Amino acid sequence: MGKIIGVDLGTTNSCVAVIDGGDPLVLPNSEGARTTPSMVGFTDENEKFVGQQAKRQAMINPEETIYDIKRLIGHKYNSDQVRRYAETLPFTVVEATNGDAWVEVGGQSFSPQEISSLILRKMKQTAEDYFGEEITEAVITVPAYFNDAQRSATKDAGKIAGLTVRRIINEPTAAALAYGFEHTDDANLVVFDLGGGTFDISIVQLRGGVFEVASTAGDNHLGGEDFDRAVLDFLLARFEDETGIDVGEDNMALQRLKEAAENAKCELSTSSETNINLPFLAVDDSGPRHLSLDLSRSQLNDLVYELVERLDAPCNQAIEDAGIAKSDIDDILLVGGMTRMPLVQERVEEIFGRKPHKGVNPDEVVAKGAAIQSGILGGEVQEVILLDITPFSLGIRVTGDRFSPIISKNTPVPTLETKVFTTTEDNQDLVTVTVLQGEDEIASNNKLLGMFNLTNISPAPAGKPRIEVTFEIDTDGIVDVSAKDLTTDATQSITVEGHSGLSNEELQRAIKRSQESEMATA
């Protein structure tokens, strides 16, 4: 059996690991780095660069350098969050024919799945270079709070990259696996995962080789990129105050400011003050204008304080849902590059009343956990059982635009639940089953996953027919829904897998385009 790789497909950086000699091993890429920037650069000759090379060209070609694609995958263009976010990007985000958010580069449109597949292909190539053999299978991690559409889209990205995705695993769960691989004692573990684009908090119970996720919560729109944006906005305002020049529409200047903001944020994790120096940022009648200032850690803390405050609610929700007291927590595992920020670490200690564990590399622990899961699937890792959960409630719309949950959030997966409904009109021969995901009592406020009609219902007065609706979730969090008239045995179903927005035709076209691109660069 060939190697199954574990991939942390991150918003800012990605990482690939495998089980080698019984232990998880992070693999260095072709540049010798253990993590790879999740960036894809294009040229006028339609060449594509992934990783560090793309990051280098971002300064001079920001309109054709794609980053943060994870924040667009599985999303519709017309959502307020996507449209507001798209306004901050130097590259173009467009609405596809199916309503999804795609990116446009050099006159061509690409789905987020295609862009993500290029990053995954880089991870695949890294492993193939290391082992000298073809890699065709992977375990890929996603934020715990990714919904069904985002999970399905991630699986499609794997297919386009030439990978069979054996399992989608939640990032905090992967981190817990990596931690528990080296700690055999029973424990209640908090996995605090603040990465480049998302925030997840999970409570995981370790009991004799069994990893059971008790609860999860999070914020899919809170991450290191938001912290960078807070610093960037400060620099934009400072430069305009000093020079009267607004460079907010100058993509090259914005990219320089973005990189300076990110570097300053990182430096202030270990220093109390840093200097930001950007010569020739703009030119006016008086000549070239420069930006130079000192930024202190306390200033940074003031700029991002409201973002740090947003960490509290998901943490408290996860504790409440797990049904444990904060005093029952044995350890807190920090995951994601943003957890290096002292203010974030202080907030974690305030929330949970204890210092977090710092014994793992926050940039690599998720990939290691994915590798351990791949080892479980491949038979290389024994005596480890993983019990994950669904992060959202799943149900259907009923009369009055009410949401009727069938599977509650934090239910262990895989799972199957059934609920019986009826008709609202006399002699009704058809019902529309609208499948939803979310927590709001109002159905239309939750995320639509799909819908189908159950026909040939036996004529009867309203309230007499018995219609059995069954929800099933597999280990990847992919949903199957069926409805059955218990009188006539008429049945209809929908598999929500593939609800990534790509039709089968679009998926096959993307796979073909990826293969042609690979042959052209071979």
PDB file of C-alpha atoms in Angstrom, residues 256 277-282 288-291:
ATOM      1  CA  ARG A 256       4.106  46.430   0.670  1.00  0.00           C
ATOM      2  CA  ASN A 277      10.416  51.580   7.132  1.00  0.00           C
ATOM      3  CA  LEU A 278       8.911  51.777   3.638  1.00  0.00           C
ATOM      4  CA  PRO A 279      10.787  54.174   1.330  1.00  0.00           C
ATOM      5  CA  PHE A 280       9.226  55.493  -1.893  1.00  0.00           C
ATOM      6  CA  LEU A 281       5.715  54.387  -0.917  1.00  0.00           C
ATOM      7  CA  ALA A 282       4.211  57.148  -3.074  1.00  0.00           C
ATOM      8  CA  PRO A 288       8.928  60.645  -3.301  1.00  0.00           C
ATOM      9  CA  ARG A 289       7.190  60.098   0.067  1.00  0.00           C
ATOM     10  CA  HIS A 290       8.271  57.536   2.617  1.00  0.00           C
ATOM     11  CA  LEU A 291       6.760  55.865   5.684  1.00  0.00           C
TER      12      LEU A 291
END
